[in-house]
Coordinates of C-alpha atoms and ligand atoms in Angstrom, one line a residue:
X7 CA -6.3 -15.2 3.7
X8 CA -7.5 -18.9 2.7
X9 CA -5.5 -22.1 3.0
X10 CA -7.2 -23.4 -0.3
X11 CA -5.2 -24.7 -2.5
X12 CA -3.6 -22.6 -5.1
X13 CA -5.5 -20.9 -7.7
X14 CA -3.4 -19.8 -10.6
X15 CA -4.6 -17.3 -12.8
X16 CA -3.8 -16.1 -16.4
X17 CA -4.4 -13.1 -18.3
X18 CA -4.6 -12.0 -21.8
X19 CA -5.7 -9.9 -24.7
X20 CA -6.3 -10.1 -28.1
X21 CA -7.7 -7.1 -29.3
X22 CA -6.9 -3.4 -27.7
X23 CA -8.3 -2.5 -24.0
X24 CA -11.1 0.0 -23.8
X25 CA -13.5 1.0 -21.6
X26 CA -13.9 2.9 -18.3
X27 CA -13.0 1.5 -15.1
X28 CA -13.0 3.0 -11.7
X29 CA -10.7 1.6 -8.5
X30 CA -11.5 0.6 -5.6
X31 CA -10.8 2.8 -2.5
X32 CA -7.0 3.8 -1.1
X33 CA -5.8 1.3 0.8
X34 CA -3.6 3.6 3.3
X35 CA -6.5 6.2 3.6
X36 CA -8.6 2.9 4.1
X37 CA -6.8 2.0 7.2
X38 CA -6.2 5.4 8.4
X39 CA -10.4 6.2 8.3
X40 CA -10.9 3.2 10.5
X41 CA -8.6 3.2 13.1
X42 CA -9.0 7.3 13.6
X43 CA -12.9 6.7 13.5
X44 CA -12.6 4.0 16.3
X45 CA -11.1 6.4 18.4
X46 CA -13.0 9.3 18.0
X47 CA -16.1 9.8 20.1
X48 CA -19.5 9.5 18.5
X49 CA -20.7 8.1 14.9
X50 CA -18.3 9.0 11.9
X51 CA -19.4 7.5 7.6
X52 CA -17.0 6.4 5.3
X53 CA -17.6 6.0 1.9
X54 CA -15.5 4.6 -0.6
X55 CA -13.6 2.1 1.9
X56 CA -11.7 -0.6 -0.2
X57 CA -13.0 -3.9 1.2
X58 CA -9.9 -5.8 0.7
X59 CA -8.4 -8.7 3.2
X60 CA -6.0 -5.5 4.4
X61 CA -8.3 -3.2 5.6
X62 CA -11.0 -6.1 6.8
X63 CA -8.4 -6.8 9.0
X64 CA -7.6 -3.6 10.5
X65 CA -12.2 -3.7 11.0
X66 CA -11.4 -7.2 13.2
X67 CA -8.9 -5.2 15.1
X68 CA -11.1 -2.5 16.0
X69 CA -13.8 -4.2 17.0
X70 CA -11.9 -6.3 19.2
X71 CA -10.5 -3.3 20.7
X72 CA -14.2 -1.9 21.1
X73 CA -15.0 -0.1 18.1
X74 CA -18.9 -0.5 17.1
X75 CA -18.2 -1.3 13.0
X76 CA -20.9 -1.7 10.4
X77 CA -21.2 -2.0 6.9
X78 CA -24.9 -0.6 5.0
X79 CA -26.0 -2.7 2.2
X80 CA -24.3 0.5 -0.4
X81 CA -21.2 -0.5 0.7
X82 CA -21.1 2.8 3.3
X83 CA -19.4 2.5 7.0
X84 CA -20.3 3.3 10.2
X85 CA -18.2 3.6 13.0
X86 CA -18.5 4.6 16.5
X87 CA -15.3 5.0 18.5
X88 CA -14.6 4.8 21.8
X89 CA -12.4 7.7 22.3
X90 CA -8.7 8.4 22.4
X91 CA -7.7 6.3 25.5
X92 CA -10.7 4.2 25.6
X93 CA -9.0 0.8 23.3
X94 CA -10.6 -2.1 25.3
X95 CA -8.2 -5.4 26.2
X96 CA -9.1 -7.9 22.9
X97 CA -9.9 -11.1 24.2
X98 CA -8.1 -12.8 21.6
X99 CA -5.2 -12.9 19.2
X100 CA -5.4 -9.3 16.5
X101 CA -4.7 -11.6 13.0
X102 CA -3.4 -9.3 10.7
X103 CA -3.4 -11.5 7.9
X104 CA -1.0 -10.0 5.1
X105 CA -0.7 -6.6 6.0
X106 CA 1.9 -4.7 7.2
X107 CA 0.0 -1.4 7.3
X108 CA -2.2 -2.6 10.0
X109 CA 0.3 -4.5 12.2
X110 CA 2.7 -1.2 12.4
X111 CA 0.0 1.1 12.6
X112 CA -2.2 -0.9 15.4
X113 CA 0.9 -1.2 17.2
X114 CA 1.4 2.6 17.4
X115 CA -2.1 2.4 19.1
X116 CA -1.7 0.1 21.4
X117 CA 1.5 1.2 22.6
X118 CA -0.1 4.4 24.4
X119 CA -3.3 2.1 25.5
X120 CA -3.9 0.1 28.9
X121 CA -3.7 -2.9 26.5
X122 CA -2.0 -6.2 25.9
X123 CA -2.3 -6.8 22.3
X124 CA -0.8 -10.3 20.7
X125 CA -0.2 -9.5 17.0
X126 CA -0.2 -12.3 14.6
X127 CA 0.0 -12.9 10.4
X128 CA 0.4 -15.0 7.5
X129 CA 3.7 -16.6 6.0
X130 CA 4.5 -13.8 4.4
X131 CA 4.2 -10.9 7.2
X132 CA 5.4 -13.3 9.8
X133 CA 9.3 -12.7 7.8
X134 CA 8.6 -8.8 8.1
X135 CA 10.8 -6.8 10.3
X136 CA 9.2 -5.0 13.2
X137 CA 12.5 -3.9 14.9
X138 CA 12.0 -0.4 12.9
X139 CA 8.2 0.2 15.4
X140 CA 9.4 -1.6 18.1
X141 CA 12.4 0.6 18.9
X142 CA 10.7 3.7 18.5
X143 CA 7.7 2.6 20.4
X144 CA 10.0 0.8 23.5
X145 CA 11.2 4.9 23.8
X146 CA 8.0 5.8 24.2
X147 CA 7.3 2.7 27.3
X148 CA 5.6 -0.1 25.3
X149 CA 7.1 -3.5 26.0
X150 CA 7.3 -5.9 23.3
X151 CA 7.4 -9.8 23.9
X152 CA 8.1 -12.6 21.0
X153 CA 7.0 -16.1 21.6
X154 CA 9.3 -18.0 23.9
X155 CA 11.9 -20.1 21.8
X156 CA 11.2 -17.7 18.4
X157 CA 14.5 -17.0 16.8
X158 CA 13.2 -13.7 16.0
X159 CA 12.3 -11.8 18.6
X160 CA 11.7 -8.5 16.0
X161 CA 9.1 -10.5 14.1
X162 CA 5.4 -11.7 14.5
X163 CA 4.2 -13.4 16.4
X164 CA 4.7 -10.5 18.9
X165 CA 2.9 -9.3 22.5
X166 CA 2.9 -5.5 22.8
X167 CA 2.0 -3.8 25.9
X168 CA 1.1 -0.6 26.0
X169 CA 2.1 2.0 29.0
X170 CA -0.3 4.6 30.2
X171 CA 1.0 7.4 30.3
X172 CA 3.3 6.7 27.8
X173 CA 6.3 9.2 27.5
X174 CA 6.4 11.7 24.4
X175 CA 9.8 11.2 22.1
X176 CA 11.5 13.1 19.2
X177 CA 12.3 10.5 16.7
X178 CA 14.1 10.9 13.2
X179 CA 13.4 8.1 10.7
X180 CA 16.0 5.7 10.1
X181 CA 14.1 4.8 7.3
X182 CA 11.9 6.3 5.0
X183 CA 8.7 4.7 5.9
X184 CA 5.3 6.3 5.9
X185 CA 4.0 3.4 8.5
X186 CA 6.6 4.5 11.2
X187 CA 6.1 7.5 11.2
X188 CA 2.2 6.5 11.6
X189 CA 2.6 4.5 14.1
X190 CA 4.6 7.0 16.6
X191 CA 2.5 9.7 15.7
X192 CA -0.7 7.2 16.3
X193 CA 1.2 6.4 19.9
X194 CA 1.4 10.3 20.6
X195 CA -2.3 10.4 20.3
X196 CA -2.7 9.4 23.7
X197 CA 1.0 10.5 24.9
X198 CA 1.0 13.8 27.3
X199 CA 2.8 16.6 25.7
X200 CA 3.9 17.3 22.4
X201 CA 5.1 13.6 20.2
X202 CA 7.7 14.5 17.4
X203 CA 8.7 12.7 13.8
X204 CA 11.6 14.0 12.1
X205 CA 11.0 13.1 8.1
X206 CA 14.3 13.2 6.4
X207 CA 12.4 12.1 3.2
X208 CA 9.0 12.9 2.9
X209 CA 6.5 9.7 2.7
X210 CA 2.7 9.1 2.4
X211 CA 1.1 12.1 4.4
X212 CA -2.1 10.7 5.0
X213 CA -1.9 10.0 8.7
X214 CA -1.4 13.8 8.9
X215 CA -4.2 14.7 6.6
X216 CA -7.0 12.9 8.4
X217 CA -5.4 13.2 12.0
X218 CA -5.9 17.3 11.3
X219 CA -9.1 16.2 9.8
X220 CA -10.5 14.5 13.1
X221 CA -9.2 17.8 14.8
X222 CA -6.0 16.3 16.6
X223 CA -3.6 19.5 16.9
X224 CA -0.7 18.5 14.5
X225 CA 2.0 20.6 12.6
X226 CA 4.0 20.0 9.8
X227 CA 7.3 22.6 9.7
X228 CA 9.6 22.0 6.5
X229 CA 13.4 22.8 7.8
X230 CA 16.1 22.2 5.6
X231 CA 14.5 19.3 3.3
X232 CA 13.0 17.8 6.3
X233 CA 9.7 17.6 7.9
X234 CA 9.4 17.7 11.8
X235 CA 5.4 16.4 12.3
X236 CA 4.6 17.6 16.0
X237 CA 1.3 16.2 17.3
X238 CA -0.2 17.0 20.8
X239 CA -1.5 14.8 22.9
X240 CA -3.8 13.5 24.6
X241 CA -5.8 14.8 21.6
X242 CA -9.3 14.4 21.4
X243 CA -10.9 13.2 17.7
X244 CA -14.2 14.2 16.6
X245 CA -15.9 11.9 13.7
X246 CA -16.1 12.5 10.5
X247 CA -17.5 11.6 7.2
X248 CA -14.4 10.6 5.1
X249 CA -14.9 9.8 1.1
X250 CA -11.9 7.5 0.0
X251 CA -10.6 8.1 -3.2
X252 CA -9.5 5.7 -5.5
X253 CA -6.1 3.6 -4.9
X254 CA -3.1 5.3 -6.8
X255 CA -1.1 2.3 -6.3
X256 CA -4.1 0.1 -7.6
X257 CA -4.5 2.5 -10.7
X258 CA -1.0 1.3 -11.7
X259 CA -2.5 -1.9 -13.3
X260 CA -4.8 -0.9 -15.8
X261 CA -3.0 1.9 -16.4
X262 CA 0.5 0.3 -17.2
X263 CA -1.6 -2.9 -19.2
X264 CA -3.3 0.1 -21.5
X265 CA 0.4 1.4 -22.0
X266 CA 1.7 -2.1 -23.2
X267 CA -1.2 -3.4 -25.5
X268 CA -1.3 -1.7 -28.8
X269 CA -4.3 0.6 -29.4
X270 CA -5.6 0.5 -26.3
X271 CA -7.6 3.6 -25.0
X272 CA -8.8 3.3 -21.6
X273 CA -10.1 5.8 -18.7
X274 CA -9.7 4.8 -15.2
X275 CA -11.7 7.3 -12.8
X276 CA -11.4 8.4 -9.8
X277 CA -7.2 8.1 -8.9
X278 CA -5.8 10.1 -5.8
X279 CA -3.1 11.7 -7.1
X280 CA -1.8 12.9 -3.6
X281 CA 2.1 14.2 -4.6
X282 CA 3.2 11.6 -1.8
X283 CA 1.9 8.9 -3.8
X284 CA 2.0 9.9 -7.3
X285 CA 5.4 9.2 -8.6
X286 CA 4.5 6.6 -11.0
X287 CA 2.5 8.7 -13.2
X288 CA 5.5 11.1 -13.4
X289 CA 7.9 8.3 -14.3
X290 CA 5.6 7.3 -17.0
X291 CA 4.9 10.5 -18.5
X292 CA 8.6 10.7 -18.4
X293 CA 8.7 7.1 -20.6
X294 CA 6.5 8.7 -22.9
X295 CA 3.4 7.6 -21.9
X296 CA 0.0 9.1 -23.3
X297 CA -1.0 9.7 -19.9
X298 CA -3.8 13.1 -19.6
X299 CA -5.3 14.0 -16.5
X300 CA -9.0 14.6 -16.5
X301 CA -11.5 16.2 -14.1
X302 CA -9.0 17.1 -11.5
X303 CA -11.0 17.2 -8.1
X304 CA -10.8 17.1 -4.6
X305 CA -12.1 13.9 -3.2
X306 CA -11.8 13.5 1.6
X307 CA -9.3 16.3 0.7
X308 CA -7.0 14.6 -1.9
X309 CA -6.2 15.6 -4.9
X310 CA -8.1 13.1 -7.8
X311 CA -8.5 13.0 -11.3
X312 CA -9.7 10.1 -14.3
X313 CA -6.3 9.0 -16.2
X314 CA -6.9 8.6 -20.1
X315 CA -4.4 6.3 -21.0
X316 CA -3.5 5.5 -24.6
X317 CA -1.0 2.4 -25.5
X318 CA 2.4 4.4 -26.2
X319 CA 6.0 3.7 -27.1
X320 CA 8.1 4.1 -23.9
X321 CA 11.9 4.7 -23.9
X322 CA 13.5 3.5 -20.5
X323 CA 14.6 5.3 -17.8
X324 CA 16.8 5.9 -14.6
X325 CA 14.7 7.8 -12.1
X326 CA 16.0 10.2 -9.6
X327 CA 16.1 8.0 -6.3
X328 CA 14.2 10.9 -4.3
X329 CA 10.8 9.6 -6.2
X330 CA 11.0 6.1 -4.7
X331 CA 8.7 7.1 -1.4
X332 CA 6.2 8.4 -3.7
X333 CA 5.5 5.3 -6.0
X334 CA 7.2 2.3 -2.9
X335 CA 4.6 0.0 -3.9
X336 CA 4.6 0.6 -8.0
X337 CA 8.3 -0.7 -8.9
X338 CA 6.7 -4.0 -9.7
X339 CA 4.2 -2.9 -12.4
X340 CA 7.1 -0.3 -13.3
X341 CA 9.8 -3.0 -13.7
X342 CA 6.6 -4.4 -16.4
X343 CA 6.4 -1.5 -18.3
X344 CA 10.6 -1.2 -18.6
X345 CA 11.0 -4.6 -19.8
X346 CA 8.6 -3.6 -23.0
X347 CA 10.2 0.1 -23.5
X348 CA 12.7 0.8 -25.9
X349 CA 16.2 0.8 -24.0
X350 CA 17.9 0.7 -20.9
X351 CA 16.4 1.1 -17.3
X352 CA 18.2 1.6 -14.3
X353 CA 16.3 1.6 -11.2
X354 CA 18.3 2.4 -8.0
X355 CA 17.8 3.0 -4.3
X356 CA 14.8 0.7 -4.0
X357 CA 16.5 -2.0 -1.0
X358 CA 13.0 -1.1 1.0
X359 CA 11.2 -3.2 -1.9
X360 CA 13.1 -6.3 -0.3
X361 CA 11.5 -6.4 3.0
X362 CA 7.5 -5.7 1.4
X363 CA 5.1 -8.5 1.1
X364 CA 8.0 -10.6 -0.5
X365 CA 11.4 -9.0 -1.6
X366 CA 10.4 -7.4 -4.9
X367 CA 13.1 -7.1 -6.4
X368 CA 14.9 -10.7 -6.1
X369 CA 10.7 -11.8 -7.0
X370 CA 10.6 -9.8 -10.0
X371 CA 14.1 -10.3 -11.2
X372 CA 13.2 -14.2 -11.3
X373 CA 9.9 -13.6 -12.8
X374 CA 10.7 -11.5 -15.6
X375 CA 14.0 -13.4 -16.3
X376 CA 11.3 -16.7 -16.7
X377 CA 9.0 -14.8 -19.0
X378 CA 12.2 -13.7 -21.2
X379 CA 13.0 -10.2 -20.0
X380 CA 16.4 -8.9 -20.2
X381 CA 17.1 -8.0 -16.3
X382 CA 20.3 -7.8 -14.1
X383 CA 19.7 -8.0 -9.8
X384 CA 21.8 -5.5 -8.1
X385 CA 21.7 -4.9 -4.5
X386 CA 19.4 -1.6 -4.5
X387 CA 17.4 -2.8 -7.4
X388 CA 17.1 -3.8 -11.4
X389 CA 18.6 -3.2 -14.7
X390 CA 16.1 -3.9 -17.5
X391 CA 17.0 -3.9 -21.5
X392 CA 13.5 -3.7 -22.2
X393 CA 12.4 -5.1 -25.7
X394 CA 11.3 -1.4 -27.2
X395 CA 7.9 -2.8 -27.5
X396 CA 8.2 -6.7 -28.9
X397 CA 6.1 -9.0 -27.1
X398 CA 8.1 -11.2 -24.5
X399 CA 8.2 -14.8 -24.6
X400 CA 6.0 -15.8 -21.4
X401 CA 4.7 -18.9 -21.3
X402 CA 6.1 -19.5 -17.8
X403 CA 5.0 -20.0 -14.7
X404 CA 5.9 -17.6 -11.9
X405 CA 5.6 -17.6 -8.1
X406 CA 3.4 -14.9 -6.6
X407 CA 5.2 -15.7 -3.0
X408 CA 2.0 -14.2 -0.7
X409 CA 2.3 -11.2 -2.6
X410 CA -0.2 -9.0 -4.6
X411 CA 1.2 -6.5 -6.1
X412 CA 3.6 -9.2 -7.8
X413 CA 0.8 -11.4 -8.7
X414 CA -1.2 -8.5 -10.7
X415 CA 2.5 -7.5 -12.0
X416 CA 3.0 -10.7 -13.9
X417 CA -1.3 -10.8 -14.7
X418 CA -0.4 -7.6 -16.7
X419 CA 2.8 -8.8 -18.1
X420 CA 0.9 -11.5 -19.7
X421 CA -0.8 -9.4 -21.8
X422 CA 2.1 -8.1 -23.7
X423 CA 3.5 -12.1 -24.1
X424 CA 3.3 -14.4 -27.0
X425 CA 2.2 -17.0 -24.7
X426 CA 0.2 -16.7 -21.5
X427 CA 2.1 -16.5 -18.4
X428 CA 0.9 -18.9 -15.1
X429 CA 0.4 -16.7 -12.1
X430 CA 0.5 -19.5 -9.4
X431 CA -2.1 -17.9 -7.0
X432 CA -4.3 -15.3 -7.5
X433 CA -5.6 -15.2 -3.9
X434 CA -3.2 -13.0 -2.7
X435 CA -4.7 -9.8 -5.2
X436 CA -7.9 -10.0 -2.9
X437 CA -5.9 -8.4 0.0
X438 CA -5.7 -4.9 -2.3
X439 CA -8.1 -4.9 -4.9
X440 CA -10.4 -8.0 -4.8
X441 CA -12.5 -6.9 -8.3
X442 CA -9.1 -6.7 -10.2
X443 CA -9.8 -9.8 -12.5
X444 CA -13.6 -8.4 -13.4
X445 CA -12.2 -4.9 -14.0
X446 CA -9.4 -6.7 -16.5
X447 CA -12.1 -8.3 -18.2
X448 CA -14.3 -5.2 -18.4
X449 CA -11.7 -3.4 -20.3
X450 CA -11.1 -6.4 -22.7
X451 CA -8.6 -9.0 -21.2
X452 CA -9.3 -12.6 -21.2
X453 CA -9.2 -14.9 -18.3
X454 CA -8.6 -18.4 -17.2
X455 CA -7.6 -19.7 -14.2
X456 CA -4.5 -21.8 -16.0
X457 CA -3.1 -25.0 -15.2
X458 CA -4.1 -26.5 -11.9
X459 CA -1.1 -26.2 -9.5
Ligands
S3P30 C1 2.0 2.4 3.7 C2 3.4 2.7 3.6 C3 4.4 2.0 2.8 C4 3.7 1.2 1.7 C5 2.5 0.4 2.2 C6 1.5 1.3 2.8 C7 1.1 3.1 4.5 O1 5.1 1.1 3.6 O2 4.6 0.3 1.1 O3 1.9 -0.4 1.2 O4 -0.1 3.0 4.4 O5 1.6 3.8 5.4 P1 6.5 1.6 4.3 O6 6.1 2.6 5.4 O7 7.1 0.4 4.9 O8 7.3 2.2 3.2

């Protein structure tokens, strides 16, 4: 990410949003295609790659670990690994910039490889706990170091040694999180014997999907409302062409801005709809959103359709706590659509969204409260008395903190304001979905870049 100065941005619309607009590709899969490419042996294709900051940064790391990486002029990658076991010593620092996904995930990896890997990020990642890899991953032999004199030693910056062999565990998730369980199942890649993740919630089951894809000998068993994911190593990958559908969590945007602006009618094409992911569009259609599913496909395996989305009147809701894994990353753009729907929201069990990008919830609370929203902080999450479809007041200014997901939030709340509200820095959308002002536009919105900050 840039040390520019800040770039606000503002969004708005004066007429209803139409058009067709297609997303750019899953960030998670993203990841997940590169890393299991770079370790498989010979030449796998990936189209569809979303060429956000995020996933660029996971590229850097492979490369530096010995990965041959190339993009064609159509936006198609090539990639030829080096093999399970075969990560090369990077001669420098692996900058993960913002993301999370890589850091915990490229751990994993390097924990199992004859590698000394120092992991560093921005502002924003550098305040993100990694106590929930690094005990995992010490079971398994890696050796984690912080920077002599850091007060945290569970944060970045952080040295990670990997052991060779490194010793196969049984681990139950503390937490629900999709990116531990990645990154032990990545470690049992090159781990003798059999590497186990007990799932008391289920999460994202991508790493699964492409690992059986790349022909890693992986089962899933389902016992009692649990998932025990058993993967074999040292396991042997063989490339692959992988298509990337579009980002779910991306989709949100549009999708919840052609909800709130009266008469829009917009398509957005090409949305994995994996049921690990998908719990937004449930929630909505549960609002009362005009939300159809068209041309249901399969797209690298996933489950993908075009949303037609019509502006609607939405009623609020308290969702069952057991779909929070499946929409993590869409309580921000939800939290937009409550504060416009007619009547109470309650949304509860969400204390993962405080250790994200920025703590979503305390963010959000502030942000909506500044743009007139009617929203109460509790510990696990927000109240919102949502206006039943008046515009808000807007007009303010609110503080993006690193953070994309909450910078495209408050872009889309605009929309359904009297008055435009500031986003202070637009840079941070370009780590998920860099063409998210263009595709605004294309469906109608105005831009300007606001005030100077
Ligand atoms: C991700 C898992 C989730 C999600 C993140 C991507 C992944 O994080 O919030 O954006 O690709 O595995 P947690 O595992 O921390 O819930």
């Amino acid at each position: 990410m840039s040390h520019a100065p800040a770039q606000p941005l503002r969004l708005s619309a004066h007429r209803p949003l139409t058009g067709r607009v297609t997303v750019p590709g899953d960030k998670s899969i993203s990841h997940r295609a590169l890393m299991l490419s770079a370790l498989a042996v010979g030449e796998s294709r990936v189209e569809g790659l979303l060429e956000g900051e995020d996933v660029l940064a996971t590229a850097a790391a492979m490369r530096a670990m010995g990965a041959t990486i190339a993009r064609s002029e159509d936006g198609r990658w090539t990639i030829h690994g080096v093999g399970v076991g075969g990560l090369l010593q990077p001669q420098a620092a692996l900058d993960m910039g913002n993301s999370g996904t890589s850091t915990r995930l490229l751990m994993g990896l390097v924990a199992s490889h004859a590698v000394i890997a120092t992991f560093t990020g921005d502002a924003s990642l550098s305040k993100r706990p990694m106590g929930r890899v690094i005990e995992p991953l010490s079971k398994m032999g890696a050796a984690f170091t912080a920077s002599p004199g850091a007060k945290n030693s569970q944060t970045l910056p952080l040295m990670v040694r990997g052991l060779v062999p490194a010793v196969p565990i049984e681990y139950r998730l503390p937490v629900a999180s999709a990116q531990v369980k990645s990154a032990v199942l990545l470690a049992g890649l090159n781990t003798p014997g059999i590497t186990r993740v007990i799932e008391p919630v289920p999460t994202r089951d991508h790493s699964e999907r492409m690992l059986r894809g790349f022909g890693a000998e992986l089962t899933v068993e389902e016992a009692g409302g649990e998932r025990i994911i058993s993967i074999t190593g040292e396991a042997e990958l063989k490339p692959q062409h992988i298509v990337v559908p579009g980002d779910p969590s991306s989709a949100g945007f549009p999708v919840v801005a052609a909800l709130i602006v009266p008469g829009s009618d917009i398509v957005v094409e090409n949305v994995g709809l994996n049921p690990t992911r998908a719990g937004l569009y449930q929630v909505l259609r549960a609002m009362g959103a005009d939300i159809t599913f068209e041309k249901e496909r399969l797209v690298g395996g996933e489950p993908v359709a075009d949303l037609r989305v019509k502006a609607s009147t939405l009623s609020g809701i308290e969702p069952d706590p057991s779909v929070v894994p499946s929409m993590v990353d869409e309580f921000p753009i939800l939290f937009v659509a409550c504060a416009l729907a007619q009547g109470r929201s309650v949304l509860r069990g969400l204390e993962e969204l405080r250790v994200k990008e920025s703590d979503r919830i305390a963010v959000m609370a502030e942000g909506l409260r500044a743009i007139g929203a009617a929203v109460e902080e509790v510990e696990d999450g927000l109240i919102i008395d949502g206006t039943g479809g008046e515009r808000l007041a807007g007009g303010a200014t609110v503080a993006t903190h690193l953070d994309h997901r909450i910078a495209m939030s408050f872009a889309v709340a605009s929309l359904a304001c009297r008055a435009p509200v500031t986003v202070d820095d637009r840079a941070p959308i370009a780590t998920s979905f860099p063409i998210f002002i263009p595709m605004m536009e294309g469906l109608g919105a105005e831009h300007s870049e606001g005030a100077t900050a």
